[in-house]
Coordinates of C-alpha atoms in Angstrom, one line a residue:
X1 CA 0.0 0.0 0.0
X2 CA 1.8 3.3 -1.3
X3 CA 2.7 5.5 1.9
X4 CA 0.6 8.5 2.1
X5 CA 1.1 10.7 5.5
X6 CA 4.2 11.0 7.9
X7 CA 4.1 12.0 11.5
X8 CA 5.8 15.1 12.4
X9 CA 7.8 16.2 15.3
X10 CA 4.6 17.4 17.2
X11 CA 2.6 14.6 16.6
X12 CA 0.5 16.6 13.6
X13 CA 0.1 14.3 10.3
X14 CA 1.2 15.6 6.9
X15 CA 1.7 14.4 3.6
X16 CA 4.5 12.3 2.8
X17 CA 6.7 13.7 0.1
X18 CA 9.6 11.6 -1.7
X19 CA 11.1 14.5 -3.0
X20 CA 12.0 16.3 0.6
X21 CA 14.0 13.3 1.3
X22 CA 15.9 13.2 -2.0
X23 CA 16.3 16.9 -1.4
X24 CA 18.3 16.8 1.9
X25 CA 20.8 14.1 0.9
X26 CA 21.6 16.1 -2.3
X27 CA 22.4 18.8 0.4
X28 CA 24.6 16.0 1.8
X29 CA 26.3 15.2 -1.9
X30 CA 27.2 18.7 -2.3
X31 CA 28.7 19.6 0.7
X32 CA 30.7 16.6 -0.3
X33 CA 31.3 17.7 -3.9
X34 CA 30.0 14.3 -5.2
X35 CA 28.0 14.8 -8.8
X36 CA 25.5 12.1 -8.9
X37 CA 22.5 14.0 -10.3
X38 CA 20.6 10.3 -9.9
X39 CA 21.9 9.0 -6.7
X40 CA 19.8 11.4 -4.3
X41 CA 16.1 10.0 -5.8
X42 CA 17.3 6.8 -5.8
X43 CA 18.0 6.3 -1.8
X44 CA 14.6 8.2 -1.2
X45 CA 13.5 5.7 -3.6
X46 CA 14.8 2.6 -1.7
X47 CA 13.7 4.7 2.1
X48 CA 10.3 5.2 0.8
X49 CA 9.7 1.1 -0.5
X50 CA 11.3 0.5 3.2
X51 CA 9.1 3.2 4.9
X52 CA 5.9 0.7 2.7
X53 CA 6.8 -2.2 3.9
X54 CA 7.1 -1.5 7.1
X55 CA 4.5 1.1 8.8
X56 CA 2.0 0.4 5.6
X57 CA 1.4 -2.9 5.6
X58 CA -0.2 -3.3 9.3
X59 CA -3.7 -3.3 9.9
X60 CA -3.8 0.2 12.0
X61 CA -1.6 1.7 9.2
X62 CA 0.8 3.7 11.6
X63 CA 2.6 6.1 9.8
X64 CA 6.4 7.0 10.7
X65 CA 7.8 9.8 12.3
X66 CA 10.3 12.2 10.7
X67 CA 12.8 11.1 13.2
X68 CA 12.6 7.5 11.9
X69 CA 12.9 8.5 7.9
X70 CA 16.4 10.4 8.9
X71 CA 17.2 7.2 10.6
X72 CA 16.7 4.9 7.2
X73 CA 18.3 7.5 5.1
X74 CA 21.4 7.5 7.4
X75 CA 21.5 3.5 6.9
X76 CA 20.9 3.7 3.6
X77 CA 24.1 6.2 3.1
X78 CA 26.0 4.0 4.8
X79 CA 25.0 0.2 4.0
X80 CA 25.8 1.8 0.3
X81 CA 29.6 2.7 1.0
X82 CA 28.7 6.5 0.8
X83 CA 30.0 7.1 4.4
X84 CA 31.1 10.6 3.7
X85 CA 28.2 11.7 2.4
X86 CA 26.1 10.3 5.5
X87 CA 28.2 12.0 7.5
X88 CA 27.6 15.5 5.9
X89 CA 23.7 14.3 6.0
X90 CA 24.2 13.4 10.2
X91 CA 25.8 17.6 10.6
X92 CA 23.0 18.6 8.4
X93 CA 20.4 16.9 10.6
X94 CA 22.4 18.0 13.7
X95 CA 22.0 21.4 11.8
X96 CA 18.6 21.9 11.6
X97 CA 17.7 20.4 15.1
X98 CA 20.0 23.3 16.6
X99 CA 17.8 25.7 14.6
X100 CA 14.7 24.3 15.6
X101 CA 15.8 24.3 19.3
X102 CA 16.9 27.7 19.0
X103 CA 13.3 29.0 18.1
X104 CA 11.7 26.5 21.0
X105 CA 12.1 27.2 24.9
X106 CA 15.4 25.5 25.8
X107 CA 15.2 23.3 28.9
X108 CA 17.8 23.1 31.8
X109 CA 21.3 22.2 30.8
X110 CA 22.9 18.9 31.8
X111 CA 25.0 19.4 35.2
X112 CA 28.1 20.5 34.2
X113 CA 27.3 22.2 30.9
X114 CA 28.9 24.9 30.1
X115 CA 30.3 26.5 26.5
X116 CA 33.4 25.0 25.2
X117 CA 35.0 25.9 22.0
X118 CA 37.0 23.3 20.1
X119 CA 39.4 24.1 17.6
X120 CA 41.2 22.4 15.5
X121 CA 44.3 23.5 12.5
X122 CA 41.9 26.0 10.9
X123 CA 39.5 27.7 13.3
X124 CA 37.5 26.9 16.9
X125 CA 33.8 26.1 16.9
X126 CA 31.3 25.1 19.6
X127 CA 31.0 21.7 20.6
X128 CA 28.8 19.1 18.8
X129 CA 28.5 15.7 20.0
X130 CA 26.9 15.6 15.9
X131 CA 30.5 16.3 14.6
X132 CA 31.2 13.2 16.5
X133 CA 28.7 10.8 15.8
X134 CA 29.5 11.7 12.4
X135 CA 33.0 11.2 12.5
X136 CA 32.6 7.7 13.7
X137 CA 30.2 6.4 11.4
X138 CA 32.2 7.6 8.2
X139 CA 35.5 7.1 9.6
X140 CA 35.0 4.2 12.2
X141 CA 32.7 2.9 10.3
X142 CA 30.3 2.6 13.2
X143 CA 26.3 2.4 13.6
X144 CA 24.0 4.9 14.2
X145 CA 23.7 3.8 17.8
X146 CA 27.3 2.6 18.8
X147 CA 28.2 6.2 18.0
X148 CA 25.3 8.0 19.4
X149 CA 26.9 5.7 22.9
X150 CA 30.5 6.8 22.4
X151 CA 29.8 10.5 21.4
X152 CA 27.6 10.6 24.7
X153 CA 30.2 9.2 26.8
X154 CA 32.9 12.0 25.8
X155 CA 30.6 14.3 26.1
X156 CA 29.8 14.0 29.8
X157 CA 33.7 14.0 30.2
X158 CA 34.5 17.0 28.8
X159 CA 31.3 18.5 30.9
X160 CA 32.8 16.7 33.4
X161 CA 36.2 18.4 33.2
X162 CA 35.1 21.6 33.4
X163 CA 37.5 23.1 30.6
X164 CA 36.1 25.7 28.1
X165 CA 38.7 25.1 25.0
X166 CA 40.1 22.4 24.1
X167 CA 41.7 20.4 20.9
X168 CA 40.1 18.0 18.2
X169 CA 43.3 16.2 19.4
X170 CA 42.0 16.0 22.5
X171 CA 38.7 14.8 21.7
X172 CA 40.1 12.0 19.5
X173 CA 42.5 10.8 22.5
X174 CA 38.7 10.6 24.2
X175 CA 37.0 8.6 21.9
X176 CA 39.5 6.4 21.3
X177 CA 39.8 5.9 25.0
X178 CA 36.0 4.9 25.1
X179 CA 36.6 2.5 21.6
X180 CA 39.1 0.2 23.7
X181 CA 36.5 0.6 26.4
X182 CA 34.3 -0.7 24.5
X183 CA 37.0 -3.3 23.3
X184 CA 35.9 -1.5 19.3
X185 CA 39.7 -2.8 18.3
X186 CA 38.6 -2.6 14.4
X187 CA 37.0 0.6 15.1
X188 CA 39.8 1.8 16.4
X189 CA 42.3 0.8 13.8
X190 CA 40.2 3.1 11.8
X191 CA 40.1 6.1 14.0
X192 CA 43.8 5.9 15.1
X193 CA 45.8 9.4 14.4
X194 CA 49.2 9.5 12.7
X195 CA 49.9 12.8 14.0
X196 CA 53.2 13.9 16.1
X197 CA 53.8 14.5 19.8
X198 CA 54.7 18.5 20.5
X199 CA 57.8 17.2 22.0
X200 CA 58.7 15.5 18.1
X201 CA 57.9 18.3 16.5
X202 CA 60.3 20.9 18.6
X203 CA 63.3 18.3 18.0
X204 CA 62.3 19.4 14.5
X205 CA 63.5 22.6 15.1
X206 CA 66.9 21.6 16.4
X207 CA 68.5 22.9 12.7
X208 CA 69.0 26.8 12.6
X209 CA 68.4 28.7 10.5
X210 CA 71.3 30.9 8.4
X211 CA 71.5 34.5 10.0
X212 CA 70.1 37.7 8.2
X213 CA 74.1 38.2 7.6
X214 CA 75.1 34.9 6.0
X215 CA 72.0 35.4 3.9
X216 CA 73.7 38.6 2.6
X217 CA 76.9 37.3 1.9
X218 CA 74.8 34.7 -0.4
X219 CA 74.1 32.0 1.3
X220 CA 70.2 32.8 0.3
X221 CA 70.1 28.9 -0.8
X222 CA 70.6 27.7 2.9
X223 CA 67.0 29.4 4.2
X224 CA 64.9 27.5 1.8
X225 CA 67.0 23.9 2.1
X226 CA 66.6 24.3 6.3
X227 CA 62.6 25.3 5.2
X228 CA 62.5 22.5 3.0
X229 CA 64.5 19.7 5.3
X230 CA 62.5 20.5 8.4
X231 CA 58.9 20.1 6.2
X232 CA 60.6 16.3 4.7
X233 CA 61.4 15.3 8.5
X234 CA 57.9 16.3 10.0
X235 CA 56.5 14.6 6.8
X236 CA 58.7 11.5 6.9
X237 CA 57.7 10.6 10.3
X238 CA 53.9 10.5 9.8
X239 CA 54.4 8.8 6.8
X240 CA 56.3 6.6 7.8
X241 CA 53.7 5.4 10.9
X242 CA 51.1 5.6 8.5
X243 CA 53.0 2.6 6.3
X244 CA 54.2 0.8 9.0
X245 CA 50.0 1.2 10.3
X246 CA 48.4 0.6 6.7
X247 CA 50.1 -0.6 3.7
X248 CA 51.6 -3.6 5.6
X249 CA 50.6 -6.9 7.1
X250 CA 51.3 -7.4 10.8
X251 CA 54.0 -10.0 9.7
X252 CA 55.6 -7.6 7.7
X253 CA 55.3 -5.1 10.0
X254 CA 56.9 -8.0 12.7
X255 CA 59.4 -8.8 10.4
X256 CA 60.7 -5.0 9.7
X257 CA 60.4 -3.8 13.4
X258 CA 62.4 -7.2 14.7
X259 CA 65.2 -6.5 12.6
X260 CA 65.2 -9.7 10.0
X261 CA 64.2 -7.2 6.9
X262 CA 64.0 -3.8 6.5
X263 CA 62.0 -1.6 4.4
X264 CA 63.5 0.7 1.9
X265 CA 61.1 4.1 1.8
X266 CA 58.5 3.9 4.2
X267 CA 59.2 8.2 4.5
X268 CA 57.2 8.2 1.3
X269 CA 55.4 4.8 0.5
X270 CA 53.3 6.4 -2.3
X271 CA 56.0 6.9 -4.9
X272 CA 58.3 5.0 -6.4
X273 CA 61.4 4.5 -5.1
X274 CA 63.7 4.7 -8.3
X275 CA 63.0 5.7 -11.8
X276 CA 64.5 5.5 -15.2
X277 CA 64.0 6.8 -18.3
X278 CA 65.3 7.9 -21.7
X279 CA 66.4 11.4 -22.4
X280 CA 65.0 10.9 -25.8
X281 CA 61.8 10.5 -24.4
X282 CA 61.3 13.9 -23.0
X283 CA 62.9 15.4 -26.1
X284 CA 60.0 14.4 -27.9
X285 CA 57.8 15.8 -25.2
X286 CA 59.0 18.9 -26.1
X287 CA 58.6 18.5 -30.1
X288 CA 55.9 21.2 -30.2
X289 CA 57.9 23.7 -28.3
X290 CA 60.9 23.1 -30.2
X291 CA 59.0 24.3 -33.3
X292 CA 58.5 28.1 -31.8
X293 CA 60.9 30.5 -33.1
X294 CA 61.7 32.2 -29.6
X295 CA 62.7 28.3 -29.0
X296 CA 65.1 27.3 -31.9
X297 CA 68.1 28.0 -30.3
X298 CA 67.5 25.9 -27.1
X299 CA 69.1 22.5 -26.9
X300 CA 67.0 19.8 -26.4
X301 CA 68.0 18.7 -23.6
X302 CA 67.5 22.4 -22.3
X303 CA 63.8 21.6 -23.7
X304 CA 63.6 18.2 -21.4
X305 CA 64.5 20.2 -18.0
X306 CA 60.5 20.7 -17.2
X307 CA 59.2 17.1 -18.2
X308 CA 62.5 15.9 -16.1
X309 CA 61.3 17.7 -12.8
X310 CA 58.2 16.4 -13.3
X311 CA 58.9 13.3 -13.4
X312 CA 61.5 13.4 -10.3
X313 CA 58.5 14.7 -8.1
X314 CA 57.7 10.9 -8.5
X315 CA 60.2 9.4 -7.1
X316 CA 61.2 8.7 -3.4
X317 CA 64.7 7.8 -4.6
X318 CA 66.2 9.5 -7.5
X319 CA 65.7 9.7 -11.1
X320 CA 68.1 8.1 -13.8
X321 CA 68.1 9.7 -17.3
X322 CA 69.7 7.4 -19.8
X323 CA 72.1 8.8 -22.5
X324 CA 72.4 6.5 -24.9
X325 CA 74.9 7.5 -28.5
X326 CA 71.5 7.4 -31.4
X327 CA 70.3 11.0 -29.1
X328 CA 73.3 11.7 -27.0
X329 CA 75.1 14.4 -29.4
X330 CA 72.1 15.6 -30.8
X331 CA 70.6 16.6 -27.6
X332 CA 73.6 19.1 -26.9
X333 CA 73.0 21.1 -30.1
X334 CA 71.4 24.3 -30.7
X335 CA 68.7 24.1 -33.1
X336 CA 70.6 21.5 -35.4
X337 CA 69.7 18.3 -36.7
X338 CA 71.2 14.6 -35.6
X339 CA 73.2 15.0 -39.2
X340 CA 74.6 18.5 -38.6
X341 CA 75.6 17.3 -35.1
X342 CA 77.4 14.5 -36.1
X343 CA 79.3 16.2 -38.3
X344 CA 80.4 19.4 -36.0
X345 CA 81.8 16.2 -33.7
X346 CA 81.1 15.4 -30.3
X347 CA 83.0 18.4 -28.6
X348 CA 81.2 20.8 -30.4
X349 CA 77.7 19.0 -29.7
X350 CA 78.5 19.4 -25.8
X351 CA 79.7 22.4 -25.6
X352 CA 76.0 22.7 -23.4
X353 CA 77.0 20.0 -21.3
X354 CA 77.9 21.8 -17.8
X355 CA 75.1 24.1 -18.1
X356 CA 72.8 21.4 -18.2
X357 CA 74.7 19.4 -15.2
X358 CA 74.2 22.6 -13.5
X359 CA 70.5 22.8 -14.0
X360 CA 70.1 19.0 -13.4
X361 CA 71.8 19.7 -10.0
X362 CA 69.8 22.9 -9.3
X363 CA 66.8 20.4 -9.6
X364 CA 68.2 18.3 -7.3
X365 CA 68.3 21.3 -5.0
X366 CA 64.8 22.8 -5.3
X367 CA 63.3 19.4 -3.7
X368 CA 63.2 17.0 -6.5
X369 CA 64.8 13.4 -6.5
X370 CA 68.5 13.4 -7.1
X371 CA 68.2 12.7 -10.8
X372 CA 71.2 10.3 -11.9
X373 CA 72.7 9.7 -15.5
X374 CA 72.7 6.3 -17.1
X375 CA 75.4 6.5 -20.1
X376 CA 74.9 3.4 -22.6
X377 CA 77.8 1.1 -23.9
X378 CA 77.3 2.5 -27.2
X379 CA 78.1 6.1 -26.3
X380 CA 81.7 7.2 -28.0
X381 CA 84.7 7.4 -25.5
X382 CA 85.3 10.6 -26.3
X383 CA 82.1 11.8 -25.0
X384 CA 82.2 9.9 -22.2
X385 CA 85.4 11.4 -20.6
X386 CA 84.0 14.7 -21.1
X387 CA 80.9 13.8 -19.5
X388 CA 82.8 12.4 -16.6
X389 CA 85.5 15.2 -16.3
X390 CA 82.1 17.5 -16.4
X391 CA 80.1 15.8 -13.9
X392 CA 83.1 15.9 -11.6
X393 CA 83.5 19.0 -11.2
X394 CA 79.8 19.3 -9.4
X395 CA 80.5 19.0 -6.4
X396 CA 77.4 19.3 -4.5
X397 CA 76.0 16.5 -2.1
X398 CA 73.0 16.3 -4.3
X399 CA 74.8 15.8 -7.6
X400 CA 74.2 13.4 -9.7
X401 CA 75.8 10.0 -9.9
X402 CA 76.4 8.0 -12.9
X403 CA 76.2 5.1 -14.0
X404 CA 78.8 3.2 -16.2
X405 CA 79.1 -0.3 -17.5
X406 CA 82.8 -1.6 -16.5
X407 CA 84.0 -1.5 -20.0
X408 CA 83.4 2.3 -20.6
X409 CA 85.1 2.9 -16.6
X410 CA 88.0 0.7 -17.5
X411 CA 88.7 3.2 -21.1
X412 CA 88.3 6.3 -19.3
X413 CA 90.7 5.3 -16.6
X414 CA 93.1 3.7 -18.8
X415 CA 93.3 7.4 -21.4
X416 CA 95.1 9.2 -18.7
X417 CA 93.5 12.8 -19.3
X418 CA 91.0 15.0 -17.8
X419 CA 88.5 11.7 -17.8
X420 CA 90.5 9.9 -15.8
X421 CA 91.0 12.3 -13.3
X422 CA 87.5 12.3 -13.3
X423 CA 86.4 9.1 -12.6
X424 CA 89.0 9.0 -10.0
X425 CA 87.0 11.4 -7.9
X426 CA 83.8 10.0 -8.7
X427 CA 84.7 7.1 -7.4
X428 CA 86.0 8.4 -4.4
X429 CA 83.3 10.3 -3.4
X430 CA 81.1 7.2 -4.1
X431 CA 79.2 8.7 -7.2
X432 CA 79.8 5.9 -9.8
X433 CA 77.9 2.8 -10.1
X434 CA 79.6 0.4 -11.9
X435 CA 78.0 -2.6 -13.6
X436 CA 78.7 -5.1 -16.1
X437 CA 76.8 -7.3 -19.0
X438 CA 78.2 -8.7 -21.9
X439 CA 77.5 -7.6 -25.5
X440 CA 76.8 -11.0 -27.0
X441 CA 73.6 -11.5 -24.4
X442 CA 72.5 -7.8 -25.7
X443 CA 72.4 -8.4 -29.3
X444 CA 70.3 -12.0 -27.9
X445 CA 67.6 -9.2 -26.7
X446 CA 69.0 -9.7 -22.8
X447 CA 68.0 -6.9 -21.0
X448 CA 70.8 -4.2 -19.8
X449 CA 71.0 -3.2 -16.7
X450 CA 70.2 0.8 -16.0
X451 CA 69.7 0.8 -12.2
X452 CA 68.5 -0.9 -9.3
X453 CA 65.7 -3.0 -9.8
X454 CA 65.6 -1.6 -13.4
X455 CA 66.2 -3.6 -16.2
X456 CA 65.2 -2.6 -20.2
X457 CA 64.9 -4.5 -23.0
X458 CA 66.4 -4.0 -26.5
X459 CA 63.4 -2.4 -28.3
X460 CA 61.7 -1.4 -24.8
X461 CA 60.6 2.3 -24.5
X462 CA 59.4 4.7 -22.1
X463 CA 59.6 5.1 -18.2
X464 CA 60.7 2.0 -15.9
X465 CA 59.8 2.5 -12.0
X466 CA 61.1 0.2 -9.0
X467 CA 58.2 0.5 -6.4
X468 CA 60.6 -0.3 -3.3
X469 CA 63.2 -2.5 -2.3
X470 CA 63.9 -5.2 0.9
X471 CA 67.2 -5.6 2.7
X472 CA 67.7 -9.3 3.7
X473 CA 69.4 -9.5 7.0
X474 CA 71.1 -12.7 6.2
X475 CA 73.9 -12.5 8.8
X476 CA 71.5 -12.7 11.7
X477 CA 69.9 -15.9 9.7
X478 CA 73.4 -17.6 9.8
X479 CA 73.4 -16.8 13.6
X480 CA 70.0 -17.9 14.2
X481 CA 71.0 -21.1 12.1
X482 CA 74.3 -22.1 13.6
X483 CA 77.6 -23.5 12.1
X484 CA 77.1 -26.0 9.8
X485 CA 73.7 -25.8 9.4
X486 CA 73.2 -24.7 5.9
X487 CA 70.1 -26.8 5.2
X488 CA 68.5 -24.6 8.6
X489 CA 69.9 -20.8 7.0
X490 CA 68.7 -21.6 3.8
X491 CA 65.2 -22.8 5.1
X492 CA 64.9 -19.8 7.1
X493 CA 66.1 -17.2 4.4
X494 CA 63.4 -19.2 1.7
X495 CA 61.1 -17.6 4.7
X496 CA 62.3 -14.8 4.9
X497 CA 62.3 -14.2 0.7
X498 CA 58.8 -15.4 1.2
X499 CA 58.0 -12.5 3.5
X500 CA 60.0 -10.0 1.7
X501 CA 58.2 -11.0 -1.4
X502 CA 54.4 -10.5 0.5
X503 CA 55.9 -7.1 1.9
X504 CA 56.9 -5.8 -1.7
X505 CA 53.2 -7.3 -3.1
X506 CA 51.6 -4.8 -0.4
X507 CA 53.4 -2.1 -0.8
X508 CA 52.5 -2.5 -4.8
X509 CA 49.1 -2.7 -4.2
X510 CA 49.0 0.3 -1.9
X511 CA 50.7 2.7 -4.7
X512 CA 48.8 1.5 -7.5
X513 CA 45.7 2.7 -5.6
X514 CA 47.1 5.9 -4.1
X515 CA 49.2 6.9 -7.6
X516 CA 48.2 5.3 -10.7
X517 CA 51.0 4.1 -12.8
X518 CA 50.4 6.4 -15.7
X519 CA 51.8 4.2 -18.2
X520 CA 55.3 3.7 -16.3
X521 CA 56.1 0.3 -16.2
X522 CA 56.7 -1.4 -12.8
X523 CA 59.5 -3.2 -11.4

């Protein structure tokens, strides 16, 4: 039987209206900014078939009361997984029950009332046990009532405490006090705040600052790195709880905290923790700026500097741009095809060359990953001791590194000139990585090694991305295992690959859902 009247608040009967309900959770969607133009009619659609078969179907034909409609809406919302926008529909009903009260004669206060402000990082606002309730059925994923209990319960302490201000850190401390109370432990998970201590956050301060007079003698550079380090270390530790709290298992998380493997970028579990990528690549990116006339005179490597940063911003770790001998002159030369560079010869095609290692390292600088150079085995010897003799003479801590297969390092150091030289102090200050893989197993299609975790194929384009990496701690296996156990060490450290393996599988799932891939391809 279709439902025809509603009770009101006052007991007064009045025509039921569908479209009232659909009207106040699209109130709820767009305080959310959700754009489901259909979504609204249908949950009134699914309360009013409810509302039928339950108060229309009896022989006295009760109709419900307003308060019981706001009650299925709120159930709906949430049985549908739209837990944010049933909590902007609770503060909405919260809302207009204040305004109602505020036109009705209030009755007594509880004991103990009395104003309190609570503020939180924006601004302060009066209490609302609502702002609870609807806290903890979005975020806690609580019911109606469990909520109603706990938001009750904090309430009466804070009356009870008798202070007139106090923190939304505060108030979370209460309810989660109450949720182990109430032995809530999933609920809790949920609610639980990866936020620092005061006492953290001054030993965050311990760096100075330069002086107003070391900033005038031009050391201007060390104001924004001490503004810059002290936002990564506040960031890194909350990251870092939340992915020790959420993107791992508690066996990984066991495993990692005891020691037996350790985690490799858990400051910033949401990008990757290496990437690689052609130089070539970006060049093109640029194709349609390299066509502008104010433009023709700008390297393209010059051209690559924006799509480079960009792509840096996504990595934990550092960047390696590849340099391989088919785009390596060409990229150094001003407006000039591959066939005019190639016959100027390779000095004149980098006469660029420390400019751009001086603007790859001022990227470096500005906050970006440390972006590395990958120089191929194909690349001419000449233009690879003037890349090394370059690159040495950047002497910053964030400069790049590079990487060389051991036949190129053994020619440089073997010419005796400025290359040489070179690679000598590279090497010393730890900025080579040297690796090895023989030129028969390339022209097989073999992959060649480009960095860590990074492997490309012959005829394989584009960006390649290692998500994150696991340190084996094998010498406390062998310890664990004994002398002369082999069989035991290597049936522990099959375990122990096993975990590392799991850990790596979460920590791919979580970034695929946090940062889409965008077409790089995954390690």
């Amino acid at each position: 039987m279709p439902l025809t009247f509603v009770r009101k608040r006052d007991g007064r009967l009045a025509a039921f209206d569908e479209r009232k309900i659909a009207a106040a959770i699209q109130k709820a969607q767009d305080a959310q900014g959700e754009d489901d133009p259909t979504f609204a009619s249908e949950v009134a659609g699914v309360v009013r078939l409810t509302l039928e078969d339950r108060f229309a179907s009896g022989p006295a034909e009760e109709p419900p009361d307003i308060e019981e409609i706001q009650d299925l809406v709120e159930r709906a919302l949430i049985e549908l997984g739209r837990t944010q926008v049933a909590k902007a529909y609770i503060l909405y009903r919260e809302r207009r029950s204040q305004a109602r009260a505020a036109l009705e004669t209030k009755a007594a206060p509880p004991a103990g009332a009395h104003a309190v402000q609570v503020q939180d990082a924006q601004a302060s606002h009066p209490w609302s046990k609502a702002r609870i309730v609807a806290a903890l059925v979005a975020e806690a994923e609580l019911s109606r009532e469990t909520a109603e209990r706990v938001a009750t319960t904090v309430e009466a302490r804070v009356w009870q405490s008798g202070l007139t201000r106090i923190s939304t850190s505060l108030v979370r401390e209460l309810v989660d006090n109450e949720l182990v109370n109430l032995g809530l432990d999933a609920a809790l998970r949920r609610q639980v705040s990866f936020g620092l201590p005061v006492a953290d956050l001054r030993r965050a301060f311990v760096a100075v600052p330069p002086t107003f007079d070391a900033l005038a003698h031009g050391d201007a550079g060390r104001e924004a790195q001490w503004s810059r380090s002290l936002a990564e270390r506040v960031s890194a530790q909350v990251l870092r709880r939340f992915a020790l709290a959420e993107v791992f298992s508690q066996r990984t998380l066991d495993r990692h905290l005891a020691g037996d493997l350790h985690l490799e970028g858990l400051e910033a579990p949401q990008r990757w923790l290496t990437l690689a990528a052609p130089l070539d690549l970006f060049q093109e990116s640029q194709a349609e700026v390299s066509l502008q006339a104010d433009s023709a005179s700008i390297a393209p490597a010059f051209q690559a500097l924006g799509a480079l940063a960009d792509l840096a911003a996504s990595a934990a770790g550092h960047l390696v741009v590849e340099l391989s001998a088919s785009d390596f002159d060409a990229a150094f030369v001003q407006g000039r095809s591959p066939e005019r560079a190639r016959r100027r010869g390779p000095a004149a095609s980098l006469a660029d060359l420390d400019g751009w290692l001086a603007a790859i390292e001022g990227l470096s600088r500005s906050g970006a990953a440390r972006i590395d150079l990958a120089l191929s085995a194909g690349v001419e010897p000449q233009v690879a001791s003037v890349l090394v003799s370059s690159l040495a003479r950047r002497t910053h801590p964030r400069a790049s590194k590079l990487h060389l297969e051991l036949a190129q390092a053994s020619h440089i150091a073997r010419e005796g000139d400025a290359g040489a030289l070179g690679l000598e102090r590279l090497l010393e200050e730890g900025r080579v990585i040297v690796h090895w893989s023989a030129a028969s197993g390339r022209e097989q299609g073999a992959p060649r090694f480009v960095s860590g975790g990074c492997w490309r194929f012959s005829k394989e384009r584009g960006a390649l991305a290692l998500g994150g990496s696991v340190a084996l701690n094998l010498p406390r296996l062998a310890l664990r295992a004994g002398p002369w156990r082999e069989e035991r060490f290597l049936e522990a450290l099959v375990e122990l690959a096993r975990d590392a393996a799991a850990g790596l599988a979460e920590l791919a799932r979580f970034q695929t859902r946090s940062a889409p891939s965008r077409g790089v391809a995954r390690e």
